[in-house]
Coordinates of C-alpha atoms in Angstrom, one line a residue:
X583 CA -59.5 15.8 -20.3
X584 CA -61.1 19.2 -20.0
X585 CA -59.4 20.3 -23.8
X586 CA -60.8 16.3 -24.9
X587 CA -64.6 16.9 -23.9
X588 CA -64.5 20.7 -25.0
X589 CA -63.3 19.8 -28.5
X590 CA -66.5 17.1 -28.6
X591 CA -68.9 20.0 -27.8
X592 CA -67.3 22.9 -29.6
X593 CA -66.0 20.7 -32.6
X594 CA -67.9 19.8 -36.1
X595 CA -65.1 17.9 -36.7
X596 CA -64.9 15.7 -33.5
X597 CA -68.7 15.4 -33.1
X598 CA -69.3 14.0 -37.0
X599 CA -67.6 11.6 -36.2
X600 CA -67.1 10.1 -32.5
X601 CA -64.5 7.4 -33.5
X602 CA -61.9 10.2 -33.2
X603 CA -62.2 11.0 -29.9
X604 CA -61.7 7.4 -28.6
X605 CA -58.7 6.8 -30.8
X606 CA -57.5 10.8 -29.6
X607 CA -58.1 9.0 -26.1
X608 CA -56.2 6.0 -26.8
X609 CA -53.7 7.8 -28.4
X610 CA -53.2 9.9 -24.7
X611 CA -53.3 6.6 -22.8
X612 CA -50.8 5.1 -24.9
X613 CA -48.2 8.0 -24.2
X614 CA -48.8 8.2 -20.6
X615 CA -47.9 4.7 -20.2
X616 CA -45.0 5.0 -22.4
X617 CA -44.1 8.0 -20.3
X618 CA -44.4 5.9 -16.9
X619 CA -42.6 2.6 -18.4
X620 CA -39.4 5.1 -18.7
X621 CA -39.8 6.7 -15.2
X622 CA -40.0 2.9 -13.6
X623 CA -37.3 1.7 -15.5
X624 CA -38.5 -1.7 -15.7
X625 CA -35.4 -3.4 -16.3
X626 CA -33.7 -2.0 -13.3
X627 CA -37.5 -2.1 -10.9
X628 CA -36.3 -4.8 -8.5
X629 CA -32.6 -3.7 -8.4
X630 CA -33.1 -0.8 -6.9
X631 CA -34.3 0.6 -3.6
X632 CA -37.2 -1.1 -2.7
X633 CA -38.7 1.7 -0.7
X634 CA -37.8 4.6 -3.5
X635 CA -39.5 1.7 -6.0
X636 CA -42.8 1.6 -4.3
X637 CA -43.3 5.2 -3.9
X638 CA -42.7 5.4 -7.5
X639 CA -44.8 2.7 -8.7
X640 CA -47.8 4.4 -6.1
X641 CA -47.3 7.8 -7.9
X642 CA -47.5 6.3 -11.8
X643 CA -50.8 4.6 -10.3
X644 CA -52.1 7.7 -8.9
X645 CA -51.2 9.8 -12.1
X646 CA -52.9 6.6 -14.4
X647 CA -56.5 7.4 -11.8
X648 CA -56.1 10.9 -11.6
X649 CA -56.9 10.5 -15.5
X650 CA -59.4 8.1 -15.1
X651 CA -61.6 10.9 -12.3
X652 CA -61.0 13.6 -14.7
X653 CA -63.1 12.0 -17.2
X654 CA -66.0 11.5 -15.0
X655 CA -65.2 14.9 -13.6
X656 CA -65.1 16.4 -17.1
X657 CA -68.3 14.6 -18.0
X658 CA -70.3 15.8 -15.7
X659 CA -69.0 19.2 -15.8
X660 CA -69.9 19.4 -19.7
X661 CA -71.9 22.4 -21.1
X662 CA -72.5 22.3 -24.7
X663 CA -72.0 25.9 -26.0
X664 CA -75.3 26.0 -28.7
X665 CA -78.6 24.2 -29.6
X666 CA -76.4 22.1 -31.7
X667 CA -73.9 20.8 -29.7
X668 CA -76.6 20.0 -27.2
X669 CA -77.6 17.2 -29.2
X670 CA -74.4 15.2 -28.7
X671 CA -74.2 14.4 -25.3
X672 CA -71.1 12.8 -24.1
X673 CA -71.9 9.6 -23.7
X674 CA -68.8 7.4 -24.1
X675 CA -68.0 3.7 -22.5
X676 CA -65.1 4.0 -19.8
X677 CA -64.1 0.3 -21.5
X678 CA -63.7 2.2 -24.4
X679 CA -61.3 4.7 -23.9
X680 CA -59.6 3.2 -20.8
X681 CA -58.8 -0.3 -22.3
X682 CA -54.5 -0.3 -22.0
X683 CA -55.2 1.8 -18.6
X684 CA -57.5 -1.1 -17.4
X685 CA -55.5 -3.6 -18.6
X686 CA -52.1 -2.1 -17.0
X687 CA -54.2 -1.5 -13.3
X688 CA -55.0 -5.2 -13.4
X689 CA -51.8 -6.4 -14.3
X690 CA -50.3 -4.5 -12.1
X691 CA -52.4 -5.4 -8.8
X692 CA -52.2 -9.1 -9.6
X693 CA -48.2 -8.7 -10.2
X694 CA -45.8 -5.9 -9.3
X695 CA -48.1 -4.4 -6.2
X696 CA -48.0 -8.4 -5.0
X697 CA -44.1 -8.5 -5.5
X698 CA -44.1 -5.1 -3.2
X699 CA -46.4 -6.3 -0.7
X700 CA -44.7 -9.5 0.2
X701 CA -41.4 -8.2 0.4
X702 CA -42.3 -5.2 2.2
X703 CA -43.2 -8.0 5.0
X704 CA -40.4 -10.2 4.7
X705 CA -37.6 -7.8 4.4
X706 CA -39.1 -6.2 7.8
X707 CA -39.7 -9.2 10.0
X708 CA -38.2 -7.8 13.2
X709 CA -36.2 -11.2 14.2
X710 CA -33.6 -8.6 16.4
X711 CA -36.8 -8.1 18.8
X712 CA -36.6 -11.7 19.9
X713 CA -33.6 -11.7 22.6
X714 CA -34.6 -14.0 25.1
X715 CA -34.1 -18.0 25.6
X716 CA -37.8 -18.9 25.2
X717 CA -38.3 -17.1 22.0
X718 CA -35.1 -18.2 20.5
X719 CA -36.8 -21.1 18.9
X720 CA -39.4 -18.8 17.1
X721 CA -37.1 -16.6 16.3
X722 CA -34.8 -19.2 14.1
X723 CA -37.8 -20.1 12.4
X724 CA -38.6 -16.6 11.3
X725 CA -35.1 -16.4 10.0
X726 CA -35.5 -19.0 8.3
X727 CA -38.7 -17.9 6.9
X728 CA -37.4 -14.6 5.5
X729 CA -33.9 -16.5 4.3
X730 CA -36.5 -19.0 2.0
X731 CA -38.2 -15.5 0.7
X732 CA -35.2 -13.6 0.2
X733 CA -34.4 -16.8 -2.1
X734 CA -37.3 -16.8 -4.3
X735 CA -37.3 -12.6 -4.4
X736 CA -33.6 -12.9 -5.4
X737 CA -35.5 -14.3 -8.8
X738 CA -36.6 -10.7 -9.3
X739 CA -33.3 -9.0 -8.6
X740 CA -30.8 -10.8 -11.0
X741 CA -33.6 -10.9 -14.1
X742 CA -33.0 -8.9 -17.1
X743 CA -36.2 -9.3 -18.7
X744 CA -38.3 -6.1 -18.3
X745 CA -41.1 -6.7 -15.6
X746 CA -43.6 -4.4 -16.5
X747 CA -44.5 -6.7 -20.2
X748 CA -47.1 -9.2 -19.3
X749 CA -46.3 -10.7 -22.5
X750 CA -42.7 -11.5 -21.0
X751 CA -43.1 -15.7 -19.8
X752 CA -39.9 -15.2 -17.9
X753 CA -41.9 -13.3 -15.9
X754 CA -44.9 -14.8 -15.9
X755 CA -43.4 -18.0 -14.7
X756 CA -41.3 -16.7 -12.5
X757 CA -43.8 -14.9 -10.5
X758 CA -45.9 -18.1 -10.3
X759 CA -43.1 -20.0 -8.8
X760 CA -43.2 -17.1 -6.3
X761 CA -47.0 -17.1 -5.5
X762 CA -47.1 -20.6 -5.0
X763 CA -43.8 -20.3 -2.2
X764 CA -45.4 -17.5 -0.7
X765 CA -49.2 -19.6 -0.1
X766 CA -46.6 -22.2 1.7
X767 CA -45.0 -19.5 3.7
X768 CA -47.7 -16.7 4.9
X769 CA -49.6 -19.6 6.8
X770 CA -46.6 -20.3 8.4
X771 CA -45.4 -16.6 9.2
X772 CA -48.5 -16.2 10.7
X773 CA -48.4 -19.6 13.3
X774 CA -45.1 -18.2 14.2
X775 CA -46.0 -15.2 15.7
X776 CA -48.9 -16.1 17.0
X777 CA -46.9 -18.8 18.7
X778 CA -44.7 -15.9 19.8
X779 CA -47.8 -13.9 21.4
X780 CA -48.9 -17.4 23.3
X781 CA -45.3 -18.2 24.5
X782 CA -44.7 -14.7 25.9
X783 CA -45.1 -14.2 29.6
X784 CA -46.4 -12.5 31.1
X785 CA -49.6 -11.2 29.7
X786 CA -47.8 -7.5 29.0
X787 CA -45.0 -9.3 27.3
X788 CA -47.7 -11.0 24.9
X789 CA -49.7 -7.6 24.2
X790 CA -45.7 -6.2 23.5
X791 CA -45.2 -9.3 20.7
X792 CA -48.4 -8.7 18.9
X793 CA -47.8 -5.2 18.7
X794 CA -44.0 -5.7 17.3
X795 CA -45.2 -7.8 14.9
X796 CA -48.7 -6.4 14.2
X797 CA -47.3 -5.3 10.5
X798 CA -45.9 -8.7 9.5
X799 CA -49.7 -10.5 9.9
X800 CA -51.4 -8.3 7.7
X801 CA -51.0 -10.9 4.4
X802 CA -54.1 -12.4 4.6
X803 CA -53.0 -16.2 5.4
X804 CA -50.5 -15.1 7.7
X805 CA -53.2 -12.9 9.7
X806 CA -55.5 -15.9 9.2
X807 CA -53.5 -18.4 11.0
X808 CA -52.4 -15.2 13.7
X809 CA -56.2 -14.9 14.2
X810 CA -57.3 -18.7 15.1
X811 CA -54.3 -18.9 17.6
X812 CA -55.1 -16.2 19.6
X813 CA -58.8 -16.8 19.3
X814 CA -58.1 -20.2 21.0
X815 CA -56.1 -18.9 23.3
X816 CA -58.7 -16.0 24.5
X817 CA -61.3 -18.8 24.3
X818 CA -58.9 -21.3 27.1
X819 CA -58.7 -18.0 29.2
X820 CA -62.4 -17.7 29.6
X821 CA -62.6 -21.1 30.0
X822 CA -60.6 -21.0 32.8
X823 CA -62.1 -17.6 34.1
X824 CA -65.4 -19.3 34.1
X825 CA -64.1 -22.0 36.5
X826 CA -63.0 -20.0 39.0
X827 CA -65.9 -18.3 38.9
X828 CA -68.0 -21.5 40.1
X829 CA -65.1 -22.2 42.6
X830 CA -65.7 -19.4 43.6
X831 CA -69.4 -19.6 43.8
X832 CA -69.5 -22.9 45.1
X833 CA -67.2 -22.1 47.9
X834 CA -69.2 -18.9 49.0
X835 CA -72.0 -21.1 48.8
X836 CA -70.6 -23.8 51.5
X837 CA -69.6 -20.6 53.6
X838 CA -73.6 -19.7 53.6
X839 CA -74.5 -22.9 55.1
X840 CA -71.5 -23.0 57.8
X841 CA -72.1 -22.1 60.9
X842 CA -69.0 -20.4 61.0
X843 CA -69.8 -18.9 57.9
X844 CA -68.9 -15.2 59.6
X845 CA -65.3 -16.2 60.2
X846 CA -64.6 -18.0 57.1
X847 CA -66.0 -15.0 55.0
X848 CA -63.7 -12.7 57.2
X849 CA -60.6 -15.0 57.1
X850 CA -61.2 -15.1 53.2
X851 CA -61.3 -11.9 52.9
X852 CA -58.2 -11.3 54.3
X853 CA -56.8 -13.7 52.0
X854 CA -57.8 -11.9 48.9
X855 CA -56.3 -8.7 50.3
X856 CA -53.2 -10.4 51.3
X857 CA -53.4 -11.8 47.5
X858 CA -53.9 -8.5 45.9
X859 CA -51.3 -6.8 47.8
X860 CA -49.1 -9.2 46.5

């Protein structure tokens, strides 16, 4: 980018006529994308290690905005070098040059990063972590749950069309038959382990469950439904706090008027310590 904005200033050439520098742009764009397409290997991208995938498809991302910065970096960074030059600021649409690049980033979030995301959450659903006879139940149904995605990613993994066209309606249609599983099963993921959290005794136990599976929630339905369980739940405890808490009133209130009022507040008192050192 630096050698791109120096050539506009220091350039008759370049500056006589602007169109070159957006098609010189284009032209860099285009390569870089090329460039990436062959490190991804998007015939192979969902046959491989899913891990070693992602870290690759993060870095080809990074690499596309470190490009994108650099021209706002270089623009603002831009001296002409005479009177001249001075009198062709740099003054260049982003849309313009960045078109492909824009295009690929959106493509890209809506599609492959989505593929990722879900199956990073599936593929990891720590079923092993429910051992005991209570959460046996829950734990079939997350089993389930993952077995149903592991179906619809299988899709993916046998394909031979190349994953990174957008103009591919193998694709295309494919991942749609996989968004629309996945709005069916992140509400469900999400009552499940809430359910888990609820079911858990005691309290420790629960705080254990939601910390387990604290990663699994974070798809936006699934933490949705997660969210309004638990809030339910906290809302019944208070409930039920707040109840005591006028039995509790109530009954230091009928001690006030006793007569006996010293020996019941003694004799109560030495219930709650007998409680507490229970």
């Amino acid at each position: 980018m630096q050698l791109i904005t120096s050539s506009w200033v220091q350039s008759k050439y370049y500056r006589s006529v602007p169109s070159r520098i957006i098609v010189l742009v284009q032209k860099i764009c285009c390569l870089l994308i090329e460039k990436i397409n062959e490190f991804l290997d998007p015939l192979t991208l969902f046959k491989g290690d899913r891990d070693n995938t992602q870290i690759k498809v993060k870095l080809s991302l990074d690499v596309l905005n470190l490009l994108i910065k650099s021209y706002y970096e270089c623009r603002e960074q831009i001296q002409p070098s005479d009177i001249e030059a001075s009198s062709y600021p740099w003054e260049f649409q982003m849309k313009e040059f960045f078109l492909s690049l824009n295009l690929l980033f959106r493509d890209w979030r809506k599609f492959i990063k989505e593929i990722f995301s879900a199956a990073e959450v599936y593929f990891n659903i720590p079923c092993e972590k429910l051992i005991g006879l209570q959460q046996a139940p829950y734990k079939k149904r997350l089993e389930e749950l993952k077995s149903t995605f592991i179906e619809i990613y299988n899709k993916f993994e046998v394909s031979l069309y190349n994953a990174l066209d957008l103009q591919c309606k193998a694709f295309i249609e494919d991942f749609d038959a996989f968004s629309l599983k996945l709005q069916e099963l992140d509400p469900k993921l999400g009552i499940a382990v809430g359910q888990i959290c609820l079911t858990s005794k005691p309290s420790e136990e629960a705080f254990k469950m939601a910390t387990i599976f604290q990663d699994i929630v974070k798809r936006r339905s699934a933490q949705k439904e997660f969210k309004n369980l638990l809030a339910s739940h906290i809302v019944n405890i208070y409930v039920d706090f707040l109840k005591a808490k006028e039995s509790y009133n109530n009954f230091i209130a009928l001690l006030d008027k006793s007569d006996k009022r010293i020996i019941y507040k003694k004799t109560f008192l030495l219930f709650l310590v007998h409680c507490n050192g229970q």
